[in-house]
Amino acid sequence: MTVRVRFAPSPTGYLHVGNARAALYNFLYARGRDGVFILRGDDTDRARSNDEFRRDILDGLGWLGLDWDEGIEHGGPHEPYYQSRRFDRYREVAAALAAAGSAYHCFATEEQLEAFRAEARAAGRTPAYDGRFRVSDDEARRRLDAGEAAPIRFAVPRPAATTFRDLVREEVTFDHDQVDDFVILRSDGSPTYHLASAVDDVDFEISHVVRGEDLLSSTPKHILIAAAMGAGAPTYAHLPLLMGPDGRKLSKRHGDTSLRAYRLGGYLPEAVVNYLALLGWSPGDDVTIVSMDEMISGFDLADVNKNPAVFDVEKLEWMNGVYIRSLDDDEFVRRARPVVEAHVGRPLTGEEAARLDMMAPHLKERTRLLAEVPGQVGFLLGDVDHDERSWNSVMTKPEAGVAVAAANRVLEGLESWDVDAIEAALRSMLEAEGLSARKGLQPVRVAVTGSSVSPPLFESLEALGREVSLARLAVALDRLDD
Ligand code: GLU
C-alpha cells in the first residue's frame, strides 16, 4: 500500500508551531516510506480565511524545506485541493448519505435542541444530540419541497461505539453516547469541517491521518462518514499537544507560538526542524542533534510519545546557537548578511562585506540568533556611535585617556596590520603603561567599536583596517580632551 498523508492547515491564522510539527511528521513519514505528502487547503471558512495566512503557510513550509508532492499550488490527480472549491462534491455526498438513510435533514429548532441539552446536563449525561426530533422521510420531503431550509445531520448509530487503533494513542473507543448526530451540511449548503475532511480523506486516498490530538474526538465522526461512503477509514495518528515549560497548554504567555516569529526572528530552519522533530519523538540515546536524513530514516509514527511535549523557546534558542556554530564561515555569512542588510536598509559595500567575512569565525561563536548579528557588527559599518553607557562607565576613568593615546601611538607605528602584530603592539603598550588588560584595552574597545561589549578586540581592529581604527582612536581622544 502506498503511504499517502496530508497536512491540512486552515488559513485562518499564522501557521502555529504545533501545526508545523504536524506538517513535519507527515513529511517525514512519507519521505521515509516512498510515500506521497499532500498539502490540502482547509479553507471552508471563507470569512476567516485570507491570503496573508495562505501565504504564511506556504512560506513557512518552504522555509522548513517541507516540499509536498500533491496539493495546493502544485496540483495532482485529485485537483482541486482547496476545500472551498469542492462544495459541490460535499453536497453530493451529503445528499447521497441522506438518500441512503445514513444522514437526515434536521428540522429541530434551536429551542428544542437547547432544552434537550439542558436536560441532559441536569441529569449528568453528555449532551450529545441523539436525533430524537428527527422527522419521517415523508415529512422531511414535504417540508423541503415547501422551501424550508434544513441542515443535514449524520445519523449516528446507537447504541454503539466506534473503536480504532491510533498509532500513537493505541486503542481508542468512543461510545456513541458521547457523539452528537453532528451536522455535515449546514442549511446554507456549506459543509462542516467533519464532512469536508472525511470526504477529502476518502477521495484523496489518504492512508494515514496525522494530526493534533485536539482532533481526536472528531475521529469517530470521520470514521462513520467514511464507512457510510462505503470506504475504509485511514489509519490515524494523533500527536501529543504542546505545552509550555510550566506544564500548561502552550500559549502566547510562553513566547511566540507562530512559526513566522521564528522564521523572521533569526532562527535557522534546520535548527527549527530539528527542534520540532523532538516534540514527541526521539532518535534515541539522548541524541538531540539530528539531520533531516537521519530523521527521515529513523522516524516512525509508532514511536511518537503520547505524553504532551514541552515547547521551550530557550531550548530552541540554544539549539539554534549549536546550528549557527556548526555553519562554515561562508555559509554563516551567506545567512547573516541579508539580516544585516535588512537591518541597515541597504546592501553592504565591498569593504564592509570583507569585514564581515573576516569577523565571521568570531561572530559565529557568540551568536544564538542571526537577529543579533546586526548589533554585533554595527561598528564595522559606517561611522561608530559611542554607546553612552559604555562611554560613561569606561571613558571617565583616569587611565582611559592614557590608554587610548598610547594605543594610538603603538598602532600608528605598526608595519603590518594583522591580528598578531596588533595584539603584540597593544600588549607591549599595556606593559609599558603598567595597565591591566581590562583597564588598558576597554577604552580602546569603546573608542573603536563604540561599546564595552564587542567581538574580540584584536580581530575587530584587523577587520576595521588601519585607517579607520586610527581615525576612531583620534575621535575618541578629541572627545576625551573636551
Ligand atoms: N484544518 C484542520 C486544522 O487546521 C485540520 C484538519 C485535519 O487534519 O483533519 O485544524
Tab-separated table of C-alpha atoms and ligand atoms in Angstrom, residues 6-12 19 22 26 40-43 83 193 197-198 201 209-212 214-215 218 222 236 238, ligand 1:
chain	number	residue	atom	x	y	z
A	6	ARG	CA	-1.842	15.046	4.122
A	7	PHE	CA	-1.208	18.243	6.002
A	8	ALA	CA	-4.420	20.231	6.090
A	9	PRO	CA	-3.982	23.682	7.589
A	10	SER	CA	-6.787	26.220	7.735
A	11	PRO	CA	-5.638	29.648	6.532
A	12	THR	CA	-7.379	31.369	9.409
A	19	ASN	CA	0.845	22.587	13.137
A	22	ALA	CA	2.312	18.005	12.347
A	26	ASN	CA	3.590	13.894	7.860
A	40	ARG	CA	-4.673	20.369	1.385
A	41	GLY	CA	-6.251	23.803	1.815
A	42	ASP	CA	-8.895	23.646	4.556
A	43	ASP	CA	-10.456	26.944	3.585
A	83	GLN	CA	-11.913	22.687	0.070
A	193	TYR	CA	-15.234	20.529	8.809
A	197	SER	CA	-12.265	16.494	5.955
A	198	ALA	CA	-13.669	12.959	5.871
A	201	ASP	CA	-9.526	11.814	3.115
A	209	VAL	CA	-4.163	10.901	9.010
A	210	VAL	CA	-1.501	12.508	11.192
A	211	ARG	CA	-2.795	15.473	13.160
A	212	GLY	CA	-3.014	17.072	16.570
A	214	ASP	CA	-7.215	18.249	19.683
A	215	LEU	CA	-8.955	16.497	16.782
A	218	SER	CA	-13.612	14.254	15.685
A	222	HIS	CA	-14.812	10.867	10.288
A	236	TYR	CA	-4.950	7.649	12.445
A	238	HIS	CA	-2.911	11.849	16.903
B	1	GLU	N1	-7.880	22.032	9.083
B	1	GLU	C1	-7.771	21.450	10.378
B	1	GLU	C2	-6.991	22.366	11.290
B	1	GLU	O1	-6.271	23.215	10.818
B	1	GLU	C3	-7.042	20.125	10.394
B	1	GLU	C4	-7.815	19.097	9.708
B	1	GLU	C5	-7.306	17.699	9.835
B	1	GLU	O2	-6.084	17.498	9.941
B	1	GLU	O3	-8.128	16.843	9.779
B	1	GLU	O4	-7.141	22.234	12.477
